[in-house]
Structure formats: structure tokens, C-alpha cells
mmCIF file of C-alpha atoms and ligand atoms in Angstrom:
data_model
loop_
_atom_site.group_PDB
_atom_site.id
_atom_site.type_symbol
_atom_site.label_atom_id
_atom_site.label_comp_id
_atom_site.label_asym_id
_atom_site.label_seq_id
_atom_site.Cartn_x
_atom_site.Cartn_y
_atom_site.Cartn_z
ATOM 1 C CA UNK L 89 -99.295 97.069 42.596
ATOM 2 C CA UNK L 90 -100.320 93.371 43.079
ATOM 3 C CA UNK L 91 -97.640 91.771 44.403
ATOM 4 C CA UNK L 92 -99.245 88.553 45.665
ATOM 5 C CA UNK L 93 -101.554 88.636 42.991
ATOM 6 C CA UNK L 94 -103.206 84.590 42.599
ATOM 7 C CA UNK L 95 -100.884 84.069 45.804
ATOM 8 C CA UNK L 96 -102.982 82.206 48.098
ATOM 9 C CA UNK L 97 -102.278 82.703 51.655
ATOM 10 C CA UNK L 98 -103.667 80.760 55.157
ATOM 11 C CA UNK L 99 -103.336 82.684 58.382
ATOM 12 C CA UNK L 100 -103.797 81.623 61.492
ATOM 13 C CA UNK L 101 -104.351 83.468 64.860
ATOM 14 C CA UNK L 102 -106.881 85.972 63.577
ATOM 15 C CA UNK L 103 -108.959 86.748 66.768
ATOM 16 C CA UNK L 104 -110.406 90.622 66.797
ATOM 17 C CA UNK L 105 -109.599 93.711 64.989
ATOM 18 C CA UNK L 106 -106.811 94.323 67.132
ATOM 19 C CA UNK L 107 -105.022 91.242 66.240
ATOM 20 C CA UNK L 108 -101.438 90.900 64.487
ATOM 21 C CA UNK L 109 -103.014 88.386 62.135
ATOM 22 C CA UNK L 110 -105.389 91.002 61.223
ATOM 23 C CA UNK L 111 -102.699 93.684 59.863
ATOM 24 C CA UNK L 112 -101.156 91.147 58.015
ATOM 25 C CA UNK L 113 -103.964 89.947 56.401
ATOM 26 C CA UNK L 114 -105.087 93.106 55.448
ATOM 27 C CA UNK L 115 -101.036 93.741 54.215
ATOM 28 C CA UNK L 116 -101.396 90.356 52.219
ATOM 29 C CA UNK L 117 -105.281 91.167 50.604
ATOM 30 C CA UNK L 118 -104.122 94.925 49.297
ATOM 31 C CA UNK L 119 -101.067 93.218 47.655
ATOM 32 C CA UNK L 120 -103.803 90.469 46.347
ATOM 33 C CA UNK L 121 -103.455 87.536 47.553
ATOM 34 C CA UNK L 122 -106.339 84.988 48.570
ATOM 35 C CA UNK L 123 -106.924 84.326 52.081
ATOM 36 C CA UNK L 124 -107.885 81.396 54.145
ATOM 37 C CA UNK L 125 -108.487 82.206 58.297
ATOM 38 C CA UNK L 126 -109.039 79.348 61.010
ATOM 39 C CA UNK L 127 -110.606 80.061 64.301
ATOM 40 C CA UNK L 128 -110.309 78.819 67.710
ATOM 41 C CA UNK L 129 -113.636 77.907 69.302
ATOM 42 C CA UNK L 130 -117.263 79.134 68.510
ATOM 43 C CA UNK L 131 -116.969 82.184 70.602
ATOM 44 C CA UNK L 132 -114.288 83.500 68.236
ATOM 45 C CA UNK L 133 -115.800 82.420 65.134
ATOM 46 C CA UNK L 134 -118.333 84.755 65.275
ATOM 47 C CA UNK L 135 -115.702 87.599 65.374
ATOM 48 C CA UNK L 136 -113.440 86.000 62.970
ATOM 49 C CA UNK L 137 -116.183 85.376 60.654
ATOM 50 C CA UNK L 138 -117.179 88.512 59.635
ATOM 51 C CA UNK L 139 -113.843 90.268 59.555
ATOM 52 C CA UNK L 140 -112.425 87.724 57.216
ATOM 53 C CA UNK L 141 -115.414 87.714 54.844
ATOM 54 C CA UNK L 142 -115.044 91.147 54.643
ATOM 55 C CA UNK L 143 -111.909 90.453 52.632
ATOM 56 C CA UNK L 144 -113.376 88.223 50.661
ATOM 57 C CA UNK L 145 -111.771 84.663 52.520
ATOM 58 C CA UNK L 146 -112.536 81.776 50.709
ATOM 59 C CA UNK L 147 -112.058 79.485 53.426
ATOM 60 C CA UNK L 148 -112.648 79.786 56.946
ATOM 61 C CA UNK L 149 -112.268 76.579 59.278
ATOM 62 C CA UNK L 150 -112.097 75.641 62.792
ATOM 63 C CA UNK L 151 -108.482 75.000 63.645
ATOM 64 C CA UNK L 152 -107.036 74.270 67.413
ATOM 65 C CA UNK L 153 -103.390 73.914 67.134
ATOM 66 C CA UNK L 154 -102.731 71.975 70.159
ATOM 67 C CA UNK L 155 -104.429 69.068 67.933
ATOM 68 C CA UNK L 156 -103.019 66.870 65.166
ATOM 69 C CA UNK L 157 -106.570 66.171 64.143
ATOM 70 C CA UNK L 158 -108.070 69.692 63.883
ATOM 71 C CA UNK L 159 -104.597 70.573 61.815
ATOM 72 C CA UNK L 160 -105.059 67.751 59.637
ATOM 73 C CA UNK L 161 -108.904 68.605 58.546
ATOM 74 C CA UNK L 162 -108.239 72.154 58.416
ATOM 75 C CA UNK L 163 -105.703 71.621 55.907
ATOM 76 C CA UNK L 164 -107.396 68.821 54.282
ATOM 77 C CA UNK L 165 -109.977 71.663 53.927
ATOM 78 C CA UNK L 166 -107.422 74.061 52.253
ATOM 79 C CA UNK L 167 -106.078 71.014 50.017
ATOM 80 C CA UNK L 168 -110.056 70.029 49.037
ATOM 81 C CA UNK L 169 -111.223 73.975 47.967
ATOM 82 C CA UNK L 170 -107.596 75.295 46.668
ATOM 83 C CA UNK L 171 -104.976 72.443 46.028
ATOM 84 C CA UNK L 172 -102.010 74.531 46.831
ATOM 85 C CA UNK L 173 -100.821 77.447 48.771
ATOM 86 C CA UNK L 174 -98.187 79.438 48.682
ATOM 87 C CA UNK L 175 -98.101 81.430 52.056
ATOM 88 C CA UNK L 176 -98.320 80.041 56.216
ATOM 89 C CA UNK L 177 -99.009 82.868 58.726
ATOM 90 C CA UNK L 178 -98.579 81.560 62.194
ATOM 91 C CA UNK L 179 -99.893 83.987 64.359
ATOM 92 C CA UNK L 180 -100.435 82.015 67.781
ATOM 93 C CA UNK L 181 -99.715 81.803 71.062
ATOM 94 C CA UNK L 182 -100.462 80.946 74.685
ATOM 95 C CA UNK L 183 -99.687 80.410 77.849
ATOM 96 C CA UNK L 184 -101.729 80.043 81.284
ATOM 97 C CA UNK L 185 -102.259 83.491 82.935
ATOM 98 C CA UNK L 186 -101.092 82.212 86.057
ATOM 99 C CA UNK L 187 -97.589 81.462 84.206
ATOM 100 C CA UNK L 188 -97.157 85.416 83.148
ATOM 101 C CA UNK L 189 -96.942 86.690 86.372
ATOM 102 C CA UNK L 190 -94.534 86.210 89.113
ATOM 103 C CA UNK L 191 -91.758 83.682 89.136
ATOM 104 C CA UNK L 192 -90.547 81.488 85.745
ATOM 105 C CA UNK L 193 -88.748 79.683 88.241
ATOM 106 C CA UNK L 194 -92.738 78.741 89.501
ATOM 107 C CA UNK L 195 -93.757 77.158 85.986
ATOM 108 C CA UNK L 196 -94.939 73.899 86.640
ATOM 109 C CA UNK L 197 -94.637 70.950 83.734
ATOM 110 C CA UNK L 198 -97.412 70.891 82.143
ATOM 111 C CA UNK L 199 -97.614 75.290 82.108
ATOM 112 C CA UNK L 200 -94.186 74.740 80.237
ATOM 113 C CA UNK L 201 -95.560 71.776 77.842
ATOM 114 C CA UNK L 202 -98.760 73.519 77.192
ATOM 115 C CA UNK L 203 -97.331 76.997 76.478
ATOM 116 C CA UNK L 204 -94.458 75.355 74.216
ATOM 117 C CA UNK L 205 -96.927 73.132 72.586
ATOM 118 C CA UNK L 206 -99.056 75.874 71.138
ATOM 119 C CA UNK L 207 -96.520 78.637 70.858
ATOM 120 C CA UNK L 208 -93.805 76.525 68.956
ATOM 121 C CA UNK L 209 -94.211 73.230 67.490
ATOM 122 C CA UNK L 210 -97.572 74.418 66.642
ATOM 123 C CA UNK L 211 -95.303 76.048 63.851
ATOM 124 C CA UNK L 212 -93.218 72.528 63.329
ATOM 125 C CA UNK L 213 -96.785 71.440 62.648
ATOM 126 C CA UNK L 214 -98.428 73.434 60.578
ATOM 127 C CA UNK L 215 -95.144 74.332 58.204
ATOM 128 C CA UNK L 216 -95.325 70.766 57.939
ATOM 129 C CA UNK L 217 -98.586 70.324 56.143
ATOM 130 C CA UNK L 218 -97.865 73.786 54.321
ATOM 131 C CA UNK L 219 -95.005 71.794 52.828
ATOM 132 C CA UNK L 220 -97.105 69.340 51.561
ATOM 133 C CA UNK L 221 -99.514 72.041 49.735
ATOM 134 C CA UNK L 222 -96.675 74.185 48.387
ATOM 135 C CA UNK L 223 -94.938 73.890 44.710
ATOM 136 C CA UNK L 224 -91.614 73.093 45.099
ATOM 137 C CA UNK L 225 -90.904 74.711 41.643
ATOM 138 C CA UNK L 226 -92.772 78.025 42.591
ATOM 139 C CA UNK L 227 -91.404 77.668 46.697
ATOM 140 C CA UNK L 228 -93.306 79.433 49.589
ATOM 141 C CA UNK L 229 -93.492 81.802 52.724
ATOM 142 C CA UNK L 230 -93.798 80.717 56.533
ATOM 143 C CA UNK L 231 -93.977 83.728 58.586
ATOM 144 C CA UNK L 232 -94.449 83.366 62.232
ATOM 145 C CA UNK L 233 -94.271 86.116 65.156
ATOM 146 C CA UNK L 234 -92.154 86.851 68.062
ATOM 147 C CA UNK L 235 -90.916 88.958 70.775
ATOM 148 C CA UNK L 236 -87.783 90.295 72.031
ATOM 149 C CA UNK L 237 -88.521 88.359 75.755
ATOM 150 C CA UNK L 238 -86.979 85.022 73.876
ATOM 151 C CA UNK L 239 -83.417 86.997 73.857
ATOM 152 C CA UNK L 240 -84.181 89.453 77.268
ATOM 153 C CA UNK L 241 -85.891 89.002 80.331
ATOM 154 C CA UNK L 242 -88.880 91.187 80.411
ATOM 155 C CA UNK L 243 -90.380 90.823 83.648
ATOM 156 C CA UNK L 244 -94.020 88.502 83.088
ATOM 157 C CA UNK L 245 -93.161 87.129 80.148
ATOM 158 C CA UNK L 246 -91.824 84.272 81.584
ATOM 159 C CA UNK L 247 -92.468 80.817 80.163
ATOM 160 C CA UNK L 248 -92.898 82.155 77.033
ATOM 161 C CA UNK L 249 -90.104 83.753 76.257
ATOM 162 C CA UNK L 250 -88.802 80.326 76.429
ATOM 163 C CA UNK L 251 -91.177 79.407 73.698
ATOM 164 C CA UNK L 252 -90.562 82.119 71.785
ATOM 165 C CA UNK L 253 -86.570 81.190 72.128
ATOM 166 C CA UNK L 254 -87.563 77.837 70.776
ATOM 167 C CA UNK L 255 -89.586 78.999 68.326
ATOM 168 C CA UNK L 256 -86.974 81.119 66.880
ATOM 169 C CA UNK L 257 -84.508 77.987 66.902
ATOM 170 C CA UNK L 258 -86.933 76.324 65.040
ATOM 171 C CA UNK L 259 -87.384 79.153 62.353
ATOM 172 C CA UNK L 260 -83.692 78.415 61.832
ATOM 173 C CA UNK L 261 -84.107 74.620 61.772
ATOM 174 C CA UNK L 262 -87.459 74.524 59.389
ATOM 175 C CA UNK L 263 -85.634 76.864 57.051
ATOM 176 C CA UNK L 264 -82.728 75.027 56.426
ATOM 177 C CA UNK L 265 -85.245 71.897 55.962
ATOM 178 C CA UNK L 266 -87.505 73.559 53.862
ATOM 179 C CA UNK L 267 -84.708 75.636 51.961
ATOM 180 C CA UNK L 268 -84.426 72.809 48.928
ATOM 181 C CA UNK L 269 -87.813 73.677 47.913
ATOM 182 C CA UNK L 270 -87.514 77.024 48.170
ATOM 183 C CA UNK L 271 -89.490 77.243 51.077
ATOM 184 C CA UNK L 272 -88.776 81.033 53.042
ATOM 185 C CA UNK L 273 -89.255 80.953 56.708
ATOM 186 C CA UNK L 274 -89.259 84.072 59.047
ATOM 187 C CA UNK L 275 -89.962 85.630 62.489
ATOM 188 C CA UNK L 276 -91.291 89.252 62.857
ATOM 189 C CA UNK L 277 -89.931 90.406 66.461
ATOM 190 C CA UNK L 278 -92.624 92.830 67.151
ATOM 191 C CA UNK L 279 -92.730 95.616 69.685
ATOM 192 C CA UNK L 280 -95.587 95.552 72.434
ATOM 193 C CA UNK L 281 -98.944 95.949 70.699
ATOM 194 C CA UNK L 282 -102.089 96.235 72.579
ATOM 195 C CA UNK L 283 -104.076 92.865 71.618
ATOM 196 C CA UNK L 284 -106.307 90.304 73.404
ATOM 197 C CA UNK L 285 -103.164 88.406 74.264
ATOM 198 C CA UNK L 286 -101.372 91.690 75.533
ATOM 199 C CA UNK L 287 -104.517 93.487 77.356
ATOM 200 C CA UNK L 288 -105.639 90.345 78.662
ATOM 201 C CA UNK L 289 -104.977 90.777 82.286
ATOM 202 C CA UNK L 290 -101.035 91.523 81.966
ATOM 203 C CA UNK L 291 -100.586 94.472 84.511
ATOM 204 C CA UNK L 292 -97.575 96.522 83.665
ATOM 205 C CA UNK L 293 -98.354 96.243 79.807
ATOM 206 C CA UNK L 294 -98.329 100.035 79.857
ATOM 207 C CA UNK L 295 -95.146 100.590 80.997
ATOM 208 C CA UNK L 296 -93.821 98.075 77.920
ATOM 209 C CA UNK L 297 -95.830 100.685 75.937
ATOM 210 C CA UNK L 298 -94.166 103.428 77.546
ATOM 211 C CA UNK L 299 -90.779 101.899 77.533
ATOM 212 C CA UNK L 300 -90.808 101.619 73.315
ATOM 213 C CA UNK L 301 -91.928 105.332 73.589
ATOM 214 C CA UNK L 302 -89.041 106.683 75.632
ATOM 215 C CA UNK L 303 -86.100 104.406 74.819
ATOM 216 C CA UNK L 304 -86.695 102.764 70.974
ATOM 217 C CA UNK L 305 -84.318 105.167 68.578
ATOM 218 C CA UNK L 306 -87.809 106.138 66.905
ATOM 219 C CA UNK L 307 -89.989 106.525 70.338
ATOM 220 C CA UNK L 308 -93.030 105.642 68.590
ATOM 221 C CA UNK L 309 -95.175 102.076 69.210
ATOM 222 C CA UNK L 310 -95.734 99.883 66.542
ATOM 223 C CA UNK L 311 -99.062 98.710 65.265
ATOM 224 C CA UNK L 312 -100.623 95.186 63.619
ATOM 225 C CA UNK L 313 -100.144 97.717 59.844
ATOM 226 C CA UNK L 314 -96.463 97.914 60.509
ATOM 227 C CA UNK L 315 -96.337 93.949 61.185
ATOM 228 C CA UNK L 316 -98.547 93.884 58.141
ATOM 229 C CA UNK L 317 -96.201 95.650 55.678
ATOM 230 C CA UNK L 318 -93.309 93.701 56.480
ATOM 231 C CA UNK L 319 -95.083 89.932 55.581
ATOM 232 C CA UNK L 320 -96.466 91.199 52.665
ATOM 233 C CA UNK L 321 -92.942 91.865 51.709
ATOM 234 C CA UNK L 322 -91.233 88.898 53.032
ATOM 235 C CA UNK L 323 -93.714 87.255 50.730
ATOM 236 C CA UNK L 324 -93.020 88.634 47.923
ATOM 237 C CA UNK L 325 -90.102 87.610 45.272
ATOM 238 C CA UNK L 326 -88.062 90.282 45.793
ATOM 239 C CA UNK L 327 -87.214 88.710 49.014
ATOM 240 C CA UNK L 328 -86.597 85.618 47.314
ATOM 241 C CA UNK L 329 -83.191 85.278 48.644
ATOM 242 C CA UNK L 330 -83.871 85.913 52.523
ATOM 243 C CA UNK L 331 -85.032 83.088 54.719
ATOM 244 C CA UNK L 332 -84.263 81.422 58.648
ATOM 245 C CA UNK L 333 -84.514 85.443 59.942
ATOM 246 C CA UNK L 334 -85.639 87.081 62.810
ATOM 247 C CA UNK L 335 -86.565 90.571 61.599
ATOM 248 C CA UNK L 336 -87.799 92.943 64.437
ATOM 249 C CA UNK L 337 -90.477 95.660 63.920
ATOM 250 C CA UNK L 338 -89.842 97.406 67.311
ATOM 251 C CA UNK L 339 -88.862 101.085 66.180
ATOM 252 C CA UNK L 340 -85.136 99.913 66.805
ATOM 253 C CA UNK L 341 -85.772 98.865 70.612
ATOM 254 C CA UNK L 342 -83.775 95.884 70.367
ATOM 255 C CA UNK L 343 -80.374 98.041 69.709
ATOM 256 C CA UNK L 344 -80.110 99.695 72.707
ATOM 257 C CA UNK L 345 -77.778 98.691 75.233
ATOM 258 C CA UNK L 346 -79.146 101.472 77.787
HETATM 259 P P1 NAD A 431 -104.240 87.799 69.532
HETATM 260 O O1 NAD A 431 -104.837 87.388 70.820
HETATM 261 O O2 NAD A 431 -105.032 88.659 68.650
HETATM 262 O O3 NAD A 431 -103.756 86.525 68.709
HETATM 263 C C1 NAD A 431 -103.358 85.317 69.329
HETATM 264 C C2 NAD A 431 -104.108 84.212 68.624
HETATM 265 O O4 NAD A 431 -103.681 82.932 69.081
HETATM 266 C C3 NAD A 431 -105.625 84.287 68.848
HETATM 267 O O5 NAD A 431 -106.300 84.376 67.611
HETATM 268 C C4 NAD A 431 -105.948 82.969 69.528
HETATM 269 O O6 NAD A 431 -107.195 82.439 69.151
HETATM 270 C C5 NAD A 431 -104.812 82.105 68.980
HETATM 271 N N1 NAD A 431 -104.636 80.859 69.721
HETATM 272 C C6 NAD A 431 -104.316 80.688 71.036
HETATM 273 N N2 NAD A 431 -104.279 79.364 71.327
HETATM 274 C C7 NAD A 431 -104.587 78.704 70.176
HETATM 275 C C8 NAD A 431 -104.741 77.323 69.846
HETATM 276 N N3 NAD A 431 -104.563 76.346 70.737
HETATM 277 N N4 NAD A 431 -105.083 77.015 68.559
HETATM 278 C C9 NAD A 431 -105.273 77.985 67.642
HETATM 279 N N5 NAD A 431 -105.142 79.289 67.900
HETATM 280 C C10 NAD A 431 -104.810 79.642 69.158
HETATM 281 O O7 NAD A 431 -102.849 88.512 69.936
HETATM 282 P P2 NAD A 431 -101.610 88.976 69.033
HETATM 283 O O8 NAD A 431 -100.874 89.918 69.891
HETATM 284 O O9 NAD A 431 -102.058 89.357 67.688
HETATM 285 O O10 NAD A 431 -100.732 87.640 68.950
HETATM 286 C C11 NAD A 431 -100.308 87.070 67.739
HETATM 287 C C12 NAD A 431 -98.849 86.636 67.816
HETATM 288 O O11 NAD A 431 -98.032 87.796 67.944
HETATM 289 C C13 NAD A 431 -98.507 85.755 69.000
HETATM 290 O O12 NAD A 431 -97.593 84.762 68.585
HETATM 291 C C14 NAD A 431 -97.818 86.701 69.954
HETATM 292 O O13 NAD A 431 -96.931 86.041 70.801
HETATM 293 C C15 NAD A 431 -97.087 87.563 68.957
HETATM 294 N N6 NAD A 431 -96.609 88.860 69.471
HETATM 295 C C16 NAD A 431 -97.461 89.734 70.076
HETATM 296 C C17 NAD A 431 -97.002 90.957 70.537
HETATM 297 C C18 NAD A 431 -97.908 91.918 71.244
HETATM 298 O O14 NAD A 431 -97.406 92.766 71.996
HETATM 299 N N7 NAD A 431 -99.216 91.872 71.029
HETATM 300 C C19 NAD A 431 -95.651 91.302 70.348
HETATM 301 C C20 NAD A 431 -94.801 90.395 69.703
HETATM 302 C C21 NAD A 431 -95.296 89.176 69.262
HETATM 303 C C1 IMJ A 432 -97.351 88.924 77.713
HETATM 304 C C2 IMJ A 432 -97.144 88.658 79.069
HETATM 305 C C3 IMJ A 432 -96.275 89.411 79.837
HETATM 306 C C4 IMJ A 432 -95.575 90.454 79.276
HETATM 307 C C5 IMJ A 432 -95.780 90.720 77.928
HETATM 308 C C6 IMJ A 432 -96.674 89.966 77.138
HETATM 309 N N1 IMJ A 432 -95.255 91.689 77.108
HETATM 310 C C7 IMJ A 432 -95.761 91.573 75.859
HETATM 311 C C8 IMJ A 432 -96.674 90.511 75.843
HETATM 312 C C9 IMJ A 432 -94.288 92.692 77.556
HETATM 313 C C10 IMJ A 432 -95.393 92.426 74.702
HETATM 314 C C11 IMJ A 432 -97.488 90.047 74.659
HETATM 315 N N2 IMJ A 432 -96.797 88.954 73.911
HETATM 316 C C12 IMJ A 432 -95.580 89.312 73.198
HETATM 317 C C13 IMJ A 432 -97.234 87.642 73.897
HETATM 318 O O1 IMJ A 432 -96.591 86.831 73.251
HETATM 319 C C14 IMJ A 432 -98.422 87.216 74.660
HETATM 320 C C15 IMJ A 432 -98.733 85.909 74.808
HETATM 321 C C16 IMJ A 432 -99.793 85.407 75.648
HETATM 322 C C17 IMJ A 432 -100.721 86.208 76.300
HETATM 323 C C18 IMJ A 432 -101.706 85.633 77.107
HETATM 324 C C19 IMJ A 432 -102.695 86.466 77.892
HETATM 325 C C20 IMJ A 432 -103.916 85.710 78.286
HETATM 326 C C21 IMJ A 432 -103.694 84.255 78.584
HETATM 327 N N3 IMJ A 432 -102.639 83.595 78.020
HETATM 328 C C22 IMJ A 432 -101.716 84.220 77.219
HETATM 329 N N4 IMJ A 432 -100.792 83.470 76.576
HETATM 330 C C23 IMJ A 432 -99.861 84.041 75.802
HETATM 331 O O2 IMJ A 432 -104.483 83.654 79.325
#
């Protein structure tokens, strides 16, 4: 069943096998669409390379989203090899360690501008030259990913659960913008999966684990497949109707009151 079939699909954040961006990908390739990756940094590109050729990505570019210039030429890029696209996977985020730890009260100004640079208008950005490259008549997905500390306080997570609350605004905002060309935008609230940006030094990321596994209505994690089965459909045109959500993927953690 080739849903996406000639659907042609740029996701960004891909940074191991471990990554989010990597079960969607995989999600978007089995239902057949075409995939273009970017890459932070040479380090990464030699891990991203590989993994994305391996499902056959066309295009696979250097992209830092903290700069207008490397988002322009990495979509120039897209433009120059494929004309159009039809789906945006935003898959990024970050913050400075010393910021998820401690005291939000702590965050200094440019912690705050730097983590809400890349982890939301990053997506203001990049929807905005996905706009440019999408058919109006045939519309488009923007998918991007988020986590239940925008709505919550979970303890660490700090400054960017204040990016992730305005990056969930601005799902609502780009949506209504992007609506009259039948442009879809979406969150995916995922549960705590064990990533690079999860593992990477965050200390009581077990007990987050632990907490899904004792108190989510289906006490079982999630994984990057999970993620990946949910964009796939959001993609698709059954869902053609459904757009400015947050849709969680958290085995029902976000319902319980105790
Ligand atoms: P990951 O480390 O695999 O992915 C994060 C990506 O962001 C990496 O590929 C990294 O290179 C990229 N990135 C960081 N700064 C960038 C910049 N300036 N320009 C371009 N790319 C940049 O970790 P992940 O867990 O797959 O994270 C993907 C998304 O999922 C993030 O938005 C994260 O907040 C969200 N999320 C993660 C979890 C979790 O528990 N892992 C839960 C809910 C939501
Ligand atoms: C991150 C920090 C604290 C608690 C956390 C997380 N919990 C979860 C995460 C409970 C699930 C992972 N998450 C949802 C993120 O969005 C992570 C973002 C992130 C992670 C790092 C680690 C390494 C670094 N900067 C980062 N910036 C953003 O240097």
C-alpha cells in the first residue's frame, strides 16, 4: 500500500539510528515517498549519510537552522534537484545543557533566545520556504515534534518547555496561515524516547522512562516506529481534513490526572 507514492518528503533532524526523524523517515519511505535529509555539521554527516542513502535519499544537504543562509541554500537545493515538495518534517531541537538542569528561573537571555531560536521559529522558517515549494492545488504536510513539558512542568526540561509551548502556538498560527493552500500542519507530543538529545547527559531520564511505564493507561514506552506511523498518516489524504493539532503518542500519559 503506497500511500505517499511520488510524495516527496524533506526531513530534518535526522542524527543516529535512534533518532525520531529516523522512524519517520522510515514510516514515510515504506508508504513511498522520496526523501530529502539535511545534516548539522561534518561530524553528523557521516552518520546521516549512510543511513539516508540506505533509503535511497535523493538529496542530502548541510542545513543549520539557526541560519537564514544555510535554510535558504538547502532549500534552493531541494527547489534545483526536485521543484516541489509536498511534505516538511521538523525534527529539531536544542537547548544549552547547562539550561536542562536546575532552575528555569536561572535561564539567562541568550539560553532562552538560543533554545527558542532553534526549537521554534526554526519551524516559522522552514514552513516558510516549504510554502514556497508546495502546490497549492495538491496542498502539503508540516509535521513537527513535541513534548508534554510545554503544558506540565517536568522537572529539567526547563527552557524548553517554553519553546515547545511556543512552538505549539505557532503550529496553530502557521496552520491557519497556510490553511488556504491546503497546507496541514501538526505536532506529535511524544513520550520520552531514549535519543542523543534525551541520553545526552539528562540524569533522571530513566525515571521519565519509568514514569510512562507505571502511570500511562498502556504502561508501555513509545519508540521513533510509533512516531513514525503516525506522520506517515498525517500525510496522507485521508487526513486531509485535520490540521493546527497537537496529537500525542505517549501511551495515553497525558490523561492522567494522578
Ligand atoms: P535527536 O538528537 O536524534 O534529534 C535532534 C536533532 O536536532 C539532531 O539531528 C540535531 O542535529 C538537530 N539539531 C539541533 N540543533 C540544530 C540546528 N541548529 N540546526 C539543525 N539541526 C539541529 O533527538 P530526538 O529525540 O529524535 O529529537 C527530535 C525532536 O523530537 C526534537 O524536537 C525533540 O524535542 C522531540 N522530542 C523528543 C522526545 C524524546 O524523548 N526523545 C520526546 C518528545 C519530543
Ligand atoms: C530533555 C531535558 C530534560 C528532561 C527531558 C528531556 N525529558 C525528555 C527530554 C523528560 C523527554 C527530551 N526532549 C523531549 C527534548 O526535547 C530534548 C531536547 C534537548 C536535549 C538536549 C541534550 C543535549 C544538549 N542540548 C539539548 N537540547 C535540547 O546539549
Amino acid at each position: 500500500m503506497s500511500t505517499l507514492a511520488g510524495k516527496k518528503a524533506v526531513i530534518l533532524g535526522l542524527a543516529n539510528d535512534r533518532s525520531i526523524a529516523w522512524g519517520i523517515a522510515q514510516a514515510l519511505r515504506a508508504a513511498g515517498a522520496e526523501l530529502a535529509f539535511n545534516y548539522l555539521g561534518e561530524s553528523l554527516e557521516r552518520r546521516v549519510r549512510p543511513l539516508a542513502e540506505s533509503l535511497g535519499a535523493s538529496i542530502i544537504e548541510p542545513c543549520d537552522v539557526s541560519s537564514d543562509e544555510q535554510i535558504a541554500s538547502f532549500f534552493g537545493k531541494v527547489k534545483e534537484k526536485w521543484g516541489g515538495i509536498d511534505i516538511l518534517i521538523h525534527s529539531v531541537a536544542f537547548a544549552n545543557k547547562t539550561d536542562l538542569s536546575g532552575r528555569f528561573v536561572d535561564t539567562t537571555r541568550d539560553g532562552f533566545r538560543l533554545a527558542l531560536d532553534v526549537s521554534a521559529f526554526s519551524l516559522v522558517a522552514t514552513a516558510r520556504e516549504a510554502e514556497k515549494l508546495m502546490d497549492p492545488a495538491k496542498g502539503g504536510t508540516v509535521i513537527t515534534l513535541t513534548y508534554y513539558g510545554s503544558e506540565k512542568v517536568m522537572p529539567g526540561y526547563n527552557v524548553m518547555g517554553v519553546a515547545k509551548a511556543a512552538l505549539e502556538a505557532s503550529v496553530r498560527y502557521l496552520a491557519h496561515d497556510l490553511g488556504p493552500k491546503k497546507i496541514r500542519v501538526h505536532a506529535i507530543s511524544a513520550g520520552p524516547i531514549k535519543t542523543l538529545a534525551a541520553a545526552g547527559g539528562i540524569s533522571n531520564f530513566r525515571d521519565f522512562l519509568g514514569q510512562i511505564e507505571q502511570r500511562a493507561p498502556l504502561h508501555e514506552n513509545v519508540s521513533p516506529e510509533d512516531v513514525g506511523s503516525l506522520a506517515a498518516y498525517l500525510c496522507q489524504d485521508g487526513a486531509r481534513h485535520m490540521t493546527g493539532n497537537v496529537l500525542y503518542v505517549d501511551s495515553g500519559f497525558n490523561i492522567m490526572g494522578a
